[in-house]
C-alpha positions as protocol buffer text, in pm:
chain_id: "A"
residue {
  index: 1
  type: MET
  ca { x: -2743 y: 178 z: -1351 }
}
residue {
  index: 2
  type: ALA
  ca { x: -2382 y: 141 z: -1465 }
}
residue {
  index: 3
  type: GLY
  ca { x: -2428 y: 428 z: -1706 }
}
residue {
  index: 4
  type: GLN
  ca { x: -2571 y: 644 z: -1431 }
}
residue {
  index: 5
  type: ALA
  ca { x: -2281 y: 564 z: -1201 }
}
residue {
  index: 6
  type: MET
  ca { x: -2038 y: 650 z: -1479 }
}
residue {
  index: 7
  type: GLY
  ca { x: -2215 y: 980 z: -1531 }
}
residue {
  index: 8
  type: VAL
  ca { x: -2185 y: 1064 z: -1161 }
}
residue {
  index: 9
  type: TRP
  ca { x: -1815 y: 978 z: -1169 }
}
residue {
  index: 10
  type: MET
  ca { x: -1754 y: 1184 z: -1484 }
}
residue {
  index: 11
  type: ASN
  ca { x: -1912 y: 1486 z: -1316 }
}
residue {
  index: 12
  type: LEU
  ca { x: -1705 y: 1433 z: -1001 }
}
residue {
  index: 13
  type: ARG
  ca { x: -1389 y: 1385 z: -1203 }
}
residue {
  index: 14
  type: GLN
  ca { x: -1439 y: 1712 z: -1385 }
}
residue {
  index: 15
  type: ARG
  ca { x: -1500 y: 1897 z: -1059 }
}
residue {
  index: 16
  type: ILE
  ca { x: -1177 y: 1755 z: -917 }
}
residue {
  index: 17
  type: ARG
  ca { x: -983 y: 1855 z: -1226 }
}
residue {
  index: 18
  type: ASP
  ca { x: -1129 y: 2204 z: -1192 }
}
residue {
  index: 19
  type: GLY
  ca { x: -990 y: 2222 z: -839 }
}
residue {
  index: 20
  type: ASP
  ca { x: -1312 y: 2179 z: -640 }
}
residue {
  index: 21
  type: PRO
  ca { x: -1206 y: 2094 z: -280 }
}
residue {
  index: 22
  type: ALA
  ca { x: -1549 y: 1953 z: -194 }
}
residue {
  index: 23
  type: ALA
  ca { x: -1524 y: 1703 z: -479 }
}
residue {
  index: 24
  type: PHE
  ca { x: -1175 y: 1602 z: -369 }
}
residue {
  index: 25
  type: ARG
  ca { x: -1300 y: 1546 z: -14 }
}
residue {
  index: 26
  type: GLU
  ca { x: -1552 y: 1302 z: -157 }
}
residue {
  index: 27
  type: ILE
  ca { x: -1284 y: 1077 z: -303 }
}
residue {
  index: 28
  type: PHE
  ca { x: -1078 y: 1115 z: 15 }
}
residue {
  index: 29
  type: ASP
  ca { x: -1369 y: 1002 z: 233 }
}
residue {
  index: 30
  type: GLU
  ca { x: -1442 y: 709 z: 4 }
}
residue {
  index: 31
  type: HIS
  ca { x: -1089 y: 586 z: -62 }
}
residue {
  index: 32
  type: ALA
  ca { x: -868 y: 695 z: 232 }
}
residue {
  index: 33
  type: ARG
  ca { x: -918 y: 362 z: 413 }
}
residue {
  index: 34
  type: ALA
  ca { x: -822 y: 163 z: 102 }
}
residue {
  index: 35
  type: VAL
  ca { x: -510 y: 377 z: 58 }
}
residue {
  index: 36
  type: TYR
  ca { x: -418 y: 331 z: 425 }
}
residue {
  index: 37
  type: ASN
  ca { x: -459 y: -48 z: 411 }
}
residue {
  index: 38
  type: HIS
  ca { x: -256 y: -67 z: 91 }
}
residue {
  index: 39
  type: ALA
  ca { x: 23 y: 147 z: 238 }
}
residue {
  index: 40
  type: TRP
  ca { x: 35 y: -72 z: 548 }
}
residue {
  index: 41
  type: ARG
  ca { x: 67 y: -388 z: 339 }
}
residue {
  index: 42
  type: LEU
  ca { x: 367 y: -234 z: 163 }
}
residue {
  index: 43
  type: THR
  ca { x: 540 y: -77 z: 465 }
}
residue {
  index: 44
  type: GLY
  ca { x: 437 y: -301 z: 755 }
}
residue {
  index: 45
  type: ASP
  ca { x: 426 y: 9 z: 974 }
}
residue {
  index: 46
  type: TRP
  ca { x: 107 y: 180 z: 1096 }
}
residue {
  index: 47
  type: SER
  ca { x: 274 y: 520 z: 1138 }
}
residue {
  index: 48
  type: ALA
  ca { x: 435 y: 501 z: 795 }
}
residue {
  index: 49
  type: ALA
  ca { x: 99 y: 407 z: 645 }
}
residue {
  index: 50
  type: GLU
  ca { x: -60 y: 716 z: 800 }
}
residue {
  index: 51
  type: ASP
  ca { x: 214 y: 932 z: 651 }
}
residue {
  index: 52
  type: ALA
  ca { x: 161 y: 764 z: 315 }
}
residue {
  index: 53
  type: VAL
  ca { x: -211 y: 847 z: 316 }
}
residue {
  index: 54
  type: SER
  ca { x: -142 y: 1218 z: 366 }
}
residue {
  index: 55
  type: LEU
  ca { x: 132 y: 1221 z: 103 }
}
residue {
  index: 56
  type: THR
  ca { x: -78 y: 1021 z: -143 }
}
residue {
  index: 57
  type: PHE
  ca { x: -368 y: 1264 z: -137 }
}
residue {
  index: 58
  type: LEU
  ca { x: -138 y: 1565 z: -150 }
}
residue {
  index: 59
  type: GLU
  ca { x: 22 y: 1417 z: -459 }
}
residue {
  index: 60
  type: ALA
  ca { x: -319 y: 1328 z: -603 }
}
residue {
  index: 61
  type: TRP
  ca { x: -430 y: 1687 z: -562 }
}
residue {
  index: 62
  type: ARG
  ca { x: -115 y: 1807 z: -736 }
}
residue {
  index: 63
  type: LEU
  ca { x: -174 y: 1562 z: -1021 }
}
residue {
  index: 64
  type: ARG
  ca { x: -552 y: 1605 z: -1037 }
}
residue {
  index: 65
  type: ALA
  ca { x: -538 y: 1709 z: -1404 }
}
residue {
  index: 66
  type: ARG
  ca { x: -426 y: 1352 z: -1484 }
}
residue {
  index: 67
  type: ILE
  ca { x: -718 y: 1183 z: -1313 }
}
residue {
  index: 68
  type: GLU
  ca { x: -866 y: 1094 z: -1652 }
}
residue {
  index: 69
  type: VAL
  ca { x: -655 y: 776 z: -1646 }
}
residue {
  index: 70
  type: ALA
  ca { x: -920 y: 630 z: -1414 }
}
residue {
  index: 71
  type: GLU
  ca { x: -1214 y: 730 z: -1631 }
}
residue {
  index: 72
  type: GLU
  ca { x: -1271 y: 396 z: -1803 }
}
residue {
  index: 73
  type: ARG
  ca { x: -1320 y: 211 z: -1476 }
}
residue {
  index: 74
  type: GLY
  ca { x: -1544 y: 476 z: -1327 }
}
residue {
  index: 75
  type: SER
  ca { x: -1333 y: 501 z: -1012 }
}
residue {
  index: 76
  type: PRO
  ca { x: -1016 y: 681 z: -905 }
}
residue {
  index: 77
  type: ARG
  ca { x: -908 y: 388 z: -683 }
}
residue {
  index: 78
  type: PRO
  ca { x: -650 y: 230 z: -919 }
}
residue {
  index: 79
  type: TRP
  ca { x: -504 y: 574 z: -982 }
}
residue {
  index: 80
  type: LEU
  ca { x: -485 y: 652 z: -609 }
}
residue {
  index: 81
  type: LEU
  ca { x: -331 y: 315 z: -524 }
}
residue {
  index: 82
  type: GLY
  ca { x: -73 y: 365 z: -795 }
}
residue {
  index: 83
  type: ILE
  ca { x: 28 y: 693 z: -634 }
}
residue {
  index: 84
  type: ALA
  ca { x: 25 y: 526 z: -291 }
}
residue {
  index: 85
  type: THR
  ca { x: 259 y: 254 z: -419 }
}
residue {
  index: 86
  type: ASN
  ca { x: 518 y: 512 z: -521 }
}
residue {
  index: 87
  type: VAL
  ca { x: 470 y: 708 z: -199 }
}
residue {
  index: 88
  type: ALA
  ca { x: 516 y: 394 z: 12 }
}
residue {
  index: 89
  type: ARG
  ca { x: 850 y: 326 z: -158 }
}
residue {
  index: 90
  type: ASN
  ca { x: 969 y: 675 z: -67 }
}
residue {
  index: 91
  type: VAL
  ca { x: 837 y: 653 z: 290 }
}
residue {
  index: 92
  type: ARG
  ca { x: 1022 y: 326 z: 349 }
}
residue {
  index: 93
  type: ARG
  ca { x: 1346 y: 471 z: 209 }
}
residue {
  index: 94
  type: ALA
  ca { x: 1311 y: 783 z: 425 }
}
residue {
  index: 95
  type: ALA
  ca { x: 1247 y: 572 z: 737 }
}
residue {
  index: 96
  type: ARG
  ca { x: 1558 y: 365 z: 672 }
}
residue {
  index: 97
  type: ARG
  ca { x: 1769 y: 678 z: 623 }
}
residue {
  index: 98
  type: TYR
  ca { x: 1630 y: 832 z: 942 }
}
residue {
  index: 99
  type: ASP
  ca { x: 1697 y: 523 z: 1153 }
}
residue {
  index: 100
  type: HIS
  ca { x: 2048 y: 499 z: 1012 }
}
residue {
  index: 101
  type: ALA
  ca { x: 2119 y: 867 z: 1087 }
}
residue {
  index: 102
  type: VAL
  ca { x: 1985 y: 840 z: 1442 }
}
residue {
  index: 103
  type: SER
  ca { x: 2198 y: 534 z: 1512 }
}
residue {
  index: 104
  type: ARG
  ca { x: 2512 y: 727 z: 1414 }
}
residue {
  index: 105
  type: MET
  ca { x: 2443 y: 1040 z: 1621 }
}
residue {
  index: 106
  type: PRO
  ca { x: 2657 y: 1087 z: 1934 }
}
residue {
  index: 107
  type: ARG
  ca { x: 2456 y: 1115 z: 2254 }
}
residue {
  index: 108
  type: SER
  ca { x: 2538 y: 1384 z: 2510 }
}
residue {
  index: 109
  type: GLU
  ca { x: 2520 y: 1286 z: 2876 }
}
residue {
  index: 110
  type: ASP
  ca { x: 2302 y: 1592 z: 2934 }
}
residue {
  index: 111
  type: GLU
  ca { x: 2046 y: 1485 z: 2678 }
}
residue {
  index: 112
  type: PRO
  ca { x: 1752 y: 1266 z: 2777 }
}
residue {
  index: 113
  type: ASP
  ca { x: 1790 y: 897 z: 2702 }
}
residue {
  index: 114
  type: HIS
  ca { x: 1545 y: 799 z: 2430 }
}
residue {
  index: 115
  type: ALA
  ca { x: 1641 y: 433 z: 2445 }
}
residue {
  index: 116
  type: ASP
  ca { x: 1307 y: 328 z: 2590 }
}
residue {
  index: 117
  type: ALA
  ca { x: 1111 y: 506 z: 2317 }
}
residue {
  index: 118
  type: VAL
  ca { x: 1335 y: 359 z: 2047 }
}
residue {
  index: 119
  type: ALA
  ca { x: 1305 y: 14 z: 2202 }
}
residue {
  index: 120
  type: GLY
  ca { x: 927 y: 47 z: 2207 }
}
residue {
  index: 121
  type: ARG
  ca { x: 923 y: 137 z: 1841 }
}
residue {
  index: 122
  type: LEU
  ca { x: 1150 y: -157 z: 1761 }
}
residue {
  index: 123
  type: ASP
  ca { x: 919 y: -389 z: 1954 }
}
residue {
  index: 124
  type: ASP
  ca { x: 627 y: -267 z: 1743 }
}
residue {
  index: 125
  type: ARG
  ca { x: 824 y: -330 z: 1429 }
}
residue {
  index: 126
  type: GLU
  ca { x: 920 y: -678 z: 1542 }
}
residue {
  index: 127
  type: ARG
  ca { x: 556 y: -768 z: 1598 }
}
residue {
  index: 128
  type: LEU
  ca { x: 465 y: -639 z: 1255 }
}
residue {
  index: 129
  type: ALA
  ca { x: 767 y: -812 z: 1104 }
}
residue {
  index: 130
  type: ALA
  ca { x: 628 y: -1147 z: 1217 }
}
residue {
  index: 131
  type: ALA
  ca { x: 311 y: -1080 z: 1018 }
}
residue {
  index: 132
  type: MET
  ca { x: 501 y: -952 z: 715 }
}
residue {
  index: 133
  type: ALA
  ca { x: 779 y: -1211 z: 712 }
}
residue {
  index: 134
  type: ALA
  ca { x: 662 y: -1406 z: 411 }
}
residue {
  index: 135
  type: LEU
  ca { x: 583 y: -1095 z: 208 }
}
residue {
  index: 136
  type: ALA
  ca { x: 925 y: -953 z: 288 }
}
residue {
  index: 137
  type: SER
  ca { x: 1082 y: -1252 z: 116 }
}
residue {
  index: 138
  type: LEU
  ca { x: 930 y: -1142 z: -215 }
}
residue {
  index: 139
  type: ARG
  ca { x: 1077 y: -897 z: -460 }
}
residue {
  index: 140
  type: ARG
  ca { x: 939 y: -545 z: -434 }
}
residue {
  index: 141
  type: ASN
  ca { x: 742 y: -567 z: -758 }
}
residue {
  index: 142
  type: GLU
  ca { x: 589 y: -895 z: -641 }
}
residue {
  index: 143
  type: ARG
  ca { x: 488 y: -746 z: -305 }
}
residue {
  index: 144
  type: GLU
  ca { x: 325 y: -455 z: -481 }
}
residue {
  index: 145
  type: VAL
  ca { x: 116 y: -668 z: -715 }
}
residue {
  index: 146
  type: ILE
  ca { x: 10 y: -894 z: -426 }
}
residue {
  index: 147
  type: ALA
  ca { x: -92 y: -588 z: -224 }
}
residue {
  index: 148
  type: LEU
  ca { x: -295 y: -450 z: -515 }
}
residue {
  index: 149
  type: CYS
  ca { x: -462 y: -766 z: -647 }
}
residue {
  index: 150
  type: VAL
  ca { x: -510 y: -964 z: -326 }
}
residue {
  index: 151
  type: GLY
  ca { x: -498 y: -701 z: -57 }
}
residue {
  index: 152
  type: ALA
  ca { x: -680 y: -416 z: -232 }
}
residue {
  index: 153
  type: GLY
  ca { x: -891 y: -641 z: -453 }
}
residue {
  index: 154
  type: LEU
  ca { x: -801 y: -483 z: -787 }
}
residue {
  index: 155
  type: ASP
  ca { x: -838 y: -693 z: -1101 }
}
residue {
  index: 156
  type: TYR
  ca { x: -547 y: -743 z: -1340 }
}
residue {
  index: 157
  type: ALA
  ca { x: -635 y: -442 z: -1556 }
}
residue {
  index: 158
  type: GLN
  ca { x: -674 y: -210 z: -1258 }
}
residue {
  index: 159
  type: ALA
  ca { x: -345 y: -326 z: -1105 }
}
residue {
  index: 160
  type: ALA
  ca { x: -174 y: -276 z: -1440 }
}
residue {
  index: 161
  type: GLU
  ca { x: -316 y: 76 z: -1451 }
}
residue {
  index: 162
  type: ALA
  ca { x: -198 y: 148 z: -1097 }
}
residue {
  index: 163
  type: LEU
  ca { x: 156 y: 26 z: -1165 }
}
residue {
  index: 164
  type: GLY
  ca { x: 185 y: 150 z: -1522 }
}
residue {
  index: 165
  type: VAL
  ca { x: 275 y: -194 z: -1659 }
}
residue {
  index: 166
  type: PRO
  ca { x: 109 y: -436 z: -1906 }
}
residue {
  index: 167
  type: VAL
  ca { x: -159 y: -674 z: -1781 }
}
residue {
  index: 168
  type: GLY
  ca { x: 62 y: -970 z: -1870 }
}
residue {
  index: 169
  type: THR
  ca { x: 331 y: -839 z: -1636 }
}
residue {
  index: 170
  type: VAL
  ca { x: 82 y: -824 z: -1351 }
}
residue {
  index: 171
  type: ARG
  ca { x: -26 y: -1183 z: -1420 }
}
residue {
  index: 172
  type: SER
  ca { x: 330 y: -1318 z: -1423 }
}
residue {
  index: 173
  type: ARG
  ca { x: 437 y: -1130 z: -1109 }
}
residue {
  index: 174
  type: LEU
  ca { x: 125 y: -1243 z: -924 }
}
residue {
  index: 175
  type: SER
  ca { x: 178 y: -1603 z: -1028 }
}
residue {
  index: 176
  type: ARG
  ca { x: 540 y: -1602 z: -910 }
}
residue {
  index: 177
  type: ALA
  ca { x: 448 y: -1437 z: -582 }
}
residue {
  index: 178
  type: ARG
  ca { x: 169 y: -1684 z: -506 }
}
residue {
  index: 179
  type: LYS
  ca { x: 395 y: -1981 z: -574 }
}
residue {
  index: 180
  type: LYS
  ca { x: 663 y: -1845 z: -340 }
}
residue {
  index: 181
  type: LEU
  ca { x: 413 y: -1774 z: -64 }
}
residue {
  index: 182
  type: ALA
  ca { x: 250 y: -2114 z: -101 }
}
residue {
  index: 183
  type: LYS
  ca { x: 588 y: -2286 z: -70 }
}
residue {
  index: 184
  type: LYS
  ca { x: 674 y: -2084 z: 239 }
}
residue {
  index: 185
  type: ALA
  ca { x: 339 y: -2163 z: 400 }
}
residue {
  index: 186
  type: GLU
  ca { x: 387 y: -2532 z: 324 }
}
residue {
  index: 187
  type: ARG
  ca { x: 736 y: -2533 z: 478 }
}
residue {
  index: 188
  type: GLU
  ca { x: 609 y: -2376 z: 796 }
}
residue {
  index: 189
  type: ARG
  ca { x: 333 y: -2640 z: 818 }
}
residue {
  index: 190
  type: GLU
  ca { x: 93 y: -2416 z: 1002 }
}
residue {
  index: 191
  type: PRO
  ca { x: -287 y: -2456 z: 997 }
}
residue {
  index: 192
  type: LEU
  ca { x: -466 y: -2210 z: 774 }
}
residue {
  index: 193
  type: PRO
  ca { x: -649 y: -1921 z: 946 }
}
residue {
  index: 194
  type: ALA
  ca { x: -1024 y: -1880 z: 932 }
}
residue {
  index: 195
  type: ALA
  ca { x: -1151 y: -1697 z: 626 }
}
residue {
  index: 196
  type: GLY
  ca { x: -1134 y: -1321 z: 660 }
}
residue {
  index: 197
  type: GLN
  ca { x: -852 y: -1303 z: 914 }
}
residue {
  index: 198
  type: VAL
  ca { x: -603 y: -1028 z: 839 }
}
residue {
  index: 199
  type: ARG
  ca { x: -382 y: -1003 z: 1149 }
}
residue {
  index: 200
  type: GLY
  ca { x: -159 y: -1225 z: 1357 }
}
residue {
  index: 201
  type: ASP
  ca { x: 169 y: -1403 z: 1302 }
}
residue {
  index: 202
  type: ARG
  ca { x: 215 y: -1463 z: 932 }
}
residue {
  index: 203
  type: VAL
  ca { x: -162 y: -1448 z: 872 }
}
residue {
  index: 204
  type: PRO
  ca { x: -147 y: -1190 z: 589 }
}
residue {
  index: 205
  type: ALA
  ca { x: 108 y: -1407 z: 408 }
}
residue {
  index: 206
  type: VAL
  ca { x: -95 y: -1724 z: 445 }
}
residue {
  index: 207
  type: ARG
  ca { x: -413 y: -1547 z: 341 }
}
residue {
  index: 208
  type: PHE
  ca { x: -242 y: -1406 z: 31 }
}
residue {
  index: 209
  type: ALA
  ca { x: -107 y: -1748 z: -56 }
}
residue {
  index: 210
  type: GLN
  ca { x: -454 y: -1900 z: -45 }
}
residue {
  index: 211
  type: GLU
  ca { x: -640 y: -1632 z: -242 }
}
residue {
  index: 212
  type: LYS
  ca { x: -751 y: -1752 z: -584 }
}
residue {
  index: 213
  type: ALA
  ca { x: -651 y: -1557 z: -893 }
}
residue {
  index: 214
  type: ARG
  ca { x: -910 y: -1299 z: -989 }
}
């Protein structure tokens, strides 16, 4: 069965490398949700995650000749999440630059007041910030490995492939991140959520802290 699945993937991979749009739609349909969830874990913003999905698959199409890096595992998911990780970094930087530029623009009295819209967006970010507070305390490379191994469910080798680092680096970053999250959860002295919960104040952080190493 595993050999058959690998054969199916090899055929699909070759079609993608040859520029077959139908084959590329297959991996989009299968992996878009995983890419979206991963991007949200890294950005903490639903809109930014949607942008990241589009940019990730555009970049994947551009780099389709390199998809052989995922051949051994029989899935393009580590490769796609690696691209999504880089895209999410750029999306977050662009969002910060945009917000900074908007805050510095003079407002004409004749122009409509967008304060309510901006305030609404800030409220959304504040609600998401509560859920992402613990993760935000981590270093970027620690957040990324948590998002891949715990959030996306990749094993050490797949996460290493996605990030382009050795497996040992993934292990050490994950260990440090889990220790930090566990300490933060202990300081807050909050009851643990039911298994499977993924939303709510600080729930993602507590869930990540309690996941066992794969």
